XYZ file of N, CA and C in Angstrom:
441
model
N 31.233 -63.634 17.588
C 32.631 -63.401 17.639
C 33.153 -62.217 16.813
N 34.107 -61.598 17.432
C 34.621 -60.399 16.642
C 35.998 -60.632 16.423
N 36.444 -60.314 15.180
C 37.887 -60.511 14.839
C 38.451 -59.005 14.595
N 39.588 -58.894 15.082
C 40.285 -57.530 14.972
C 41.455 -57.815 14.079
N 41.706 -56.812 13.085
C 42.926 -56.878 12.300
C 43.826 -55.642 12.575
N 45.018 -55.814 12.600
C 45.927 -54.781 12.917
C 46.362 -54.225 11.538
N 46.265 -52.849 11.456
C 46.567 -52.199 10.226
C 47.797 -51.343 10.493
N 48.651 -51.335 9.414
C 49.846 -50.452 9.522
C 49.427 -49.079 9.160
N 49.924 -48.147 9.925
C 49.577 -46.644 9.796
C 50.975 -45.955 9.409
N 50.897 -45.217 8.422
C 52.112 -44.363 8.041
C 52.247 -43.273 9.060
N 53.456 -43.003 9.435
C 53.768 -42.022 10.452
C 53.374 -40.674 10.020
N 53.429 -40.401 8.659
C 53.050 -39.027 8.221
C 51.575 -38.862 8.019
N 50.794 -39.896 8.018
C 49.419 -39.890 7.738
C 48.625 -39.777 9.071
N 48.166 -38.573 9.287
C 47.323 -38.501 10.634
C 45.901 -38.934 10.548
N 45.364 -39.040 9.327
C 43.941 -39.435 9.095
C 43.744 -40.949 8.856
N 44.853 -41.536 8.497
C 44.863 -42.982 8.288
C 44.505 -43.307 6.762
N 44.494 -42.245 5.903
C 44.231 -42.344 4.477
C 45.512 -41.886 3.834
N 46.001 -42.678 2.962
C 47.299 -42.367 2.280
C 46.949 -41.531 0.934
N 47.811 -40.473 0.786
C 47.826 -39.724 -0.522
C 46.666 -38.692 -0.452
N 45.888 -38.431 0.545
C 44.810 -37.407 0.466
C 45.220 -36.215 1.204
N 44.709 -35.106 0.739
C 44.975 -33.820 1.499
C 44.125 -33.713 2.730
N 44.589 -33.460 3.870
C 43.670 -33.338 5.118
C 42.722 -32.240 5.023
N 42.878 -31.268 4.095
C 41.967 -30.128 3.977
C 40.934 -30.488 2.793
N 40.963 -31.617 2.182
C 40.224 -31.917 1.021
C 38.659 -31.805 1.451
N 38.171 -32.366 2.518
C 36.729 -32.334 2.838
C 36.313 -30.804 2.902
N 37.092 -30.014 3.445
C 36.765 -28.579 3.607
C 36.601 -27.986 2.187
N 37.658 -28.284 1.368
C 37.600 -27.706 0.062
C 36.352 -28.144 -0.784
N 36.055 -29.433 -0.543
C 34.791 -29.983 -1.197
C 33.662 -29.243 -0.789
N 33.519 -29.069 0.498
C 32.371 -28.338 1.021
C 32.199 -26.859 0.558
N 33.419 -26.201 0.480
C 33.468 -24.825 -0.077
C 32.987 -24.799 -1.566
N 33.493 -25.740 -2.306
C 32.984 -25.848 -3.764
C 31.537 -26.081 -3.912
N 31.003 -26.974 -2.976
C 29.561 -27.217 -3.058
C 28.759 -26.006 -2.667
N 29.288 -25.254 -1.576
C 28.627 -23.939 -1.171
C 28.676 -22.958 -2.223
N 29.769 -22.836 -2.885
C 29.843 -21.828 -4.032
C 28.860 -22.184 -5.222
N 28.777 -23.459 -5.460
C 27.919 -23.911 -6.505
C 26.406 -23.649 -6.094
N 26.104 -23.986 -4.825
C 24.769 -23.807 -4.326
C 24.447 -22.256 -4.194
N 25.439 -21.384 -3.961
C 25.129 -19.975 -4.025
C 24.799 -19.428 -5.333
N 25.574 -19.924 -6.311
C 25.294 -19.617 -7.733
C 23.935 -20.019 -8.142
N 23.594 -21.218 -7.782
C 22.149 -21.777 -8.054
C 21.180 -20.875 -7.328
N 21.395 -20.503 -6.085
C 20.474 -19.732 -5.430
C 20.247 -18.389 -6.047
N 21.313 -17.668 -6.566
C 21.286 -16.451 -7.246
C 20.408 -16.618 -8.446
N 20.682 -17.689 -9.313
C 19.932 -17.919 -10.492
C 18.334 -18.090 -10.148
N 18.150 -18.872 -9.146
C 16.635 -19.101 -8.677
C 16.053 -17.812 -8.356
N 16.784 -16.967 -7.590
C 16.178 -15.691 -7.152
C 15.878 -14.806 -8.369
N 16.762 -14.817 -9.418
C 16.569 -14.018 -10.603
C 15.265 -14.569 -11.279
N 15.112 -15.893 -11.366
C 14.027 -16.401 -12.085
C 12.758 -16.102 -11.311
N 12.842 -16.100 -9.949
C 11.597 -15.815 -9.069
C 11.194 -14.368 -9.305
N 12.184 -13.511 -9.433
C 11.969 -12.069 -9.631
C 11.211 -11.817 -10.989
N 11.650 -12.508 -12.067
C 11.043 -12.343 -13.336
C 9.709 -12.921 -13.350
N 9.541 -14.037 -12.650
C 8.151 -14.661 -12.539
C 7.212 -13.703 -11.847
N 7.651 -13.141 -10.771
C 6.836 -12.180 -9.965
C 6.513 -10.876 -10.772
N 7.368 -10.543 -11.659
C 7.161 -9.322 -12.391
C 6.065 -9.449 -13.470
N 5.771 -10.548 -13.885
C 4.742 -10.785 -14.814
C 3.451 -11.037 -14.078
N 2.337 -10.306 -14.539
C 1.063 -10.364 -13.917
C 0.265 -11.532 -14.504
N -0.272 -12.371 -13.717
C -1.068 -13.576 -14.300
C -2.164 -13.073 -15.066
N -2.536 -13.897 -16.154
C -3.529 -13.655 -17.096
C -4.896 -13.384 -16.440
N -5.398 -14.253 -15.523
C -6.666 -14.054 -14.941
C -6.793 -12.766 -14.227
N -5.659 -12.272 -13.634
C -5.723 -10.979 -12.934
C -5.813 -9.896 -13.871
N -5.116 -9.979 -14.993
C -5.204 -8.906 -15.998
C -6.628 -8.867 -16.646
N -7.192 -10.081 -16.913
C -8.622 -10.060 -17.465
C -9.548 -9.483 -16.418
N -9.452 -9.674 -15.202
C -10.261 -9.036 -14.258
C -10.124 -7.532 -14.158
N -8.842 -7.123 -14.294
C -8.688 -5.606 -14.271
C -9.163 -4.991 -15.554
N -9.096 -5.687 -16.615
C -9.602 -5.144 -17.956
C -11.142 -5.052 -17.892
N -11.774 -6.107 -17.284
C -13.206 -6.080 -17.148
C -13.623 -4.930 -16.208
N -13.098 -4.698 -15.063
C -13.274 -3.532 -14.197
C -13.110 -2.254 -14.959
N -12.031 -2.104 -15.716
C -11.900 -0.843 -16.482
C -12.941 -0.611 -17.568
N -13.350 -1.673 -18.132
C -14.358 -1.601 -19.104
C -15.743 -1.156 -18.601
N -16.018 -1.744 -17.308
C -17.255 -1.334 -16.603
C -17.241 0.181 -16.184
N -16.111 0.621 -15.779
C -15.928 2.045 -15.511
C -15.995 2.901 -16.663
N -15.513 2.413 -17.784
C -15.613 3.257 -19.019
C -17.039 3.273 -19.469
N -17.820 2.143 -19.324
C -19.221 2.159 -19.840
C -19.972 3.081 -18.807
N -19.754 3.073 -17.576
C -20.339 3.981 -16.641
C -20.193 5.459 -17.010
N -18.815 5.721 -17.209
C -18.569 7.137 -17.474
C -19.131 7.623 -18.765
N -19.137 6.789 -19.823
C -19.669 7.193 -21.157
C -21.156 7.329 -21.006
N -21.797 6.526 -20.213
C -23.209 6.768 -19.992
C -23.552 8.078 -19.252
N -22.691 8.379 -18.306
C -22.899 9.678 -17.564
C -22.679 10.868 -18.550
N -21.630 10.702 -19.347
C -21.423 11.779 -20.364
C -22.543 11.925 -21.247
N -23.102 10.882 -21.805
C -24.208 10.998 -22.716
C -25.400 11.555 -22.030
N -25.659 11.249 -20.749
C -26.727 11.768 -20.062
C -26.576 13.354 -19.884
N -25.320 13.695 -19.495
C -25.142 15.113 -19.289
C -25.213 15.926 -20.715
N -24.734 15.333 -21.726
C -24.777 15.961 -22.964
C -26.222 16.128 -23.433
N -27.079 15.120 -23.147
C -28.521 15.149 -23.541
C -29.232 16.235 -22.614
N -28.871 16.339 -21.425
C -29.462 17.372 -20.633
C -28.931 18.713 -21.007
N -27.688 18.920 -21.487
C -27.225 20.218 -21.971
C -27.923 20.569 -23.291
N -28.252 19.693 -24.115
C -28.876 19.991 -25.357
C -30.368 20.384 -25.161
N -31.026 19.837 -24.080
C -32.337 20.114 -23.741
C -32.382 21.594 -23.137
N -31.429 21.887 -22.249
C -31.514 23.053 -21.411
C -30.890 24.250 -22.188
N -29.986 24.076 -23.034
C -29.344 25.233 -23.762
C -29.939 25.412 -25.023
N -30.723 26.573 -25.143
C -31.251 27.024 -26.326
C -30.173 27.851 -27.039
N -30.297 27.984 -28.327
C -29.455 28.770 -29.059
C -29.579 30.298 -28.683
N -28.488 30.954 -28.567
C -28.570 32.406 -28.244
C -28.727 33.090 -29.682
N -29.753 33.829 -29.713
C -30.007 34.629 -30.886
C -28.974 35.787 -31.012
N -28.841 36.287 -32.184
C -27.836 37.452 -32.514
C -28.085 38.587 -31.714
N -29.379 38.974 -31.458
C -29.699 40.117 -30.698
C -29.190 39.956 -29.243
N -29.484 38.797 -28.698
C -29.160 38.712 -27.255
C -27.580 38.604 -27.117
N -26.980 38.098 -28.093
C -25.492 37.988 -28.052
C -24.931 39.356 -28.170
N -25.475 40.155 -28.994
C -24.990 41.577 -29.255
C -25.164 42.368 -27.924
N -26.416 42.218 -27.352
C -26.801 42.949 -26.169
C -25.825 42.628 -24.971
N -25.510 41.385 -24.838
C -24.624 40.884 -23.720
C -23.255 41.376 -24.016
N -22.829 41.255 -25.234
C -21.454 41.815 -25.555
C -21.377 43.292 -25.353
N -22.373 44.053 -25.586
C -22.345 45.435 -25.344
C -22.278 45.779 -23.774
N -23.049 44.969 -22.957
C -23.114 45.121 -21.621
C -21.670 44.853 -20.993
N -21.135 43.714 -21.507
C -19.687 43.360 -21.003
C -18.760 44.398 -21.260
N -18.779 45.014 -22.470
C -17.784 46.119 -22.790
C -17.964 47.261 -21.897
N -19.264 47.638 -21.680
C -19.528 48.776 -20.694
C -18.946 48.456 -19.390
N -19.242 47.256 -18.690
C -18.735 46.960 -17.416
C -17.201 46.894 -17.399
N -16.686 46.309 -18.400
C -15.289 46.091 -18.505
C -14.545 47.545 -18.568
N -15.146 48.473 -19.279
C -14.513 49.818 -19.324
C -14.613 50.454 -17.960
N -15.689 50.246 -17.264
C -15.940 50.837 -15.915
C -14.849 50.294 -14.926
N -14.690 49.046 -15.040
C -13.760 48.285 -14.120
C -12.279 48.766 -14.389
N -12.049 48.978 -15.666
C -10.612 49.423 -15.932
C -10.406 50.859 -15.518
N -11.408 51.829 -15.779
C -11.275 53.068 -15.283
C -11.232 53.225 -13.760
N -12.048 52.402 -13.083
C -12.057 52.438 -11.608
C -10.693 51.940 -11.004
N -10.157 51.001 -11.684
C -8.877 50.417 -11.225
C -7.699 51.355 -11.444
N -7.874 52.130 -12.548
C -6.803 53.201 -12.784
C -6.896 54.252 -11.759
N -8.148 54.813 -11.442
C -8.443 55.756 -10.424
C -7.877 55.349 -9.054
N -8.264 54.048 -8.761
C -7.757 53.622 -7.402
C -6.304 53.506 -7.302
N -5.608 53.143 -8.349
C -4.100 53.078 -8.338
C -3.432 54.440 -8.151
N -4.107 55.398 -8.861
C -3.572 56.816 -8.731
C -3.840 57.266 -7.298
N -4.964 57.024 -6.748
C -5.223 57.416 -5.382
C -4.362 56.708 -4.420
N -4.062 55.500 -4.603
C -3.276 54.731 -3.662
C -1.811 55.362 -3.687
N -1.307 55.588 -4.937
C 0.051 56.201 -4.989
C 0.131 57.570 -4.190
N -0.942 58.354 -4.301
C -0.953 59.689 -3.549
C -0.973 59.348 -2.025
N -1.804 58.327 -1.608
C -1.834 57.986 -0.248
C -0.506 57.493 0.296
N 0.073 56.715 -0.404
C 1.373 56.113 0.147
C 2.527 57.120 0.061
N 2.351 58.199 -0.725
C 3.395 59.295 -0.731
C 3.439 59.994 0.618
N 2.284 60.234 1.231
C 2.155 61.023 2.444
C 2.034 60.251 3.685
N 2.448 59.059 3.677
C 2.332 58.155 4.946
C 3.240 58.660 6.009
N 2.863 58.507 7.256
C 3.795 58.853 8.336
C 5.007 57.825 8.306
N 6.131 58.277 9.000
C 7.305 57.514 9.035
C 7.113 56.089 9.608
N 6.175 55.976 10.637
C 6.114 54.723 11.287
C 5.108 53.739 10.599
N 4.542 54.087 9.464
C 3.633 53.264 8.795
C 4.012 52.885 7.389
N 3.931 51.592 7.128
C 4.273 51.133 5.792
C 2.947 50.986 4.842
N 3.141 50.923 3.575
C 1.924 50.734 2.775
C 1.227 49.382 3.060
N 1.897 48.404 3.548
C 1.149 47.125 3.990
C 0.432 47.408 5.161
N 0.836 48.238 6.085
C 0.060 48.591 7.355
C -1.177 49.359 6.915
N -1.021 50.349 6.019
C -2.103 51.130 5.557
C -3.209 50.186 4.876
N -2.726 49.260 4.061
C -3.536 48.347 3.408
C -4.381 47.493 4.357
N -3.686 47.047 5.400
C -4.347 46.240 6.496
C -5.356 47.179 7.270
N -4.951 48.351 7.647
C -5.849 49.295 8.344
C -7.159 49.523 7.588
N -7.047 49.763 6.255
C -8.202 49.985 5.449
C -8.997 48.758 5.088
N -8.483 47.558 5.324
C -9.182 46.408 5.015
C -9.117 45.992 3.511
N -8.111 46.439 2.809
C -7.938 46.219 1.334
C -7.320 44.818 1.286
N -7.810 43.895 0.431
C -7.275 42.576 0.254
C -6.840 42.451 -1.273
N -5.953 41.588 -1.524
C -5.619 41.251 -2.908
C -4.401 42.040 -3.326
N -3.984 41.717 -4.489
C -2.759 42.389 -5.085
C -3.331 43.362 -6.075
N -2.685 44.566 -6.098
C -3.073 45.514 -7.102
C -1.870 46.252 -7.712
């Protein structure tokens, strides 16, 4: 059996609850949403800081790899330096003086040849025809580089 009771409803109360704001549930949900958004922001910041820190095992692996590379490179350097010591004999004073003398001789020849070339080039470019530029003459003669 079902019993029904008649309730008196206030004419101004459309929801059937007295003294409550009809927008109250919406306001409650908005407050909860704002609280949840703040919490979400905090959690995202924490996640970003956690992701910024590299875990210790990964760091240890990277350090071990770097130490292996360092050992390999230092062994290569020591092998090369040992080979250099075996292959390079000390240059005696006479050989050094002879090489220095030859270098000075060739250096003076290069300097004088460069000076002669530049003087000759100036004379050649002075008498160029109207339709030819120094760059064209340089290309025609097959001269490369800057002088």
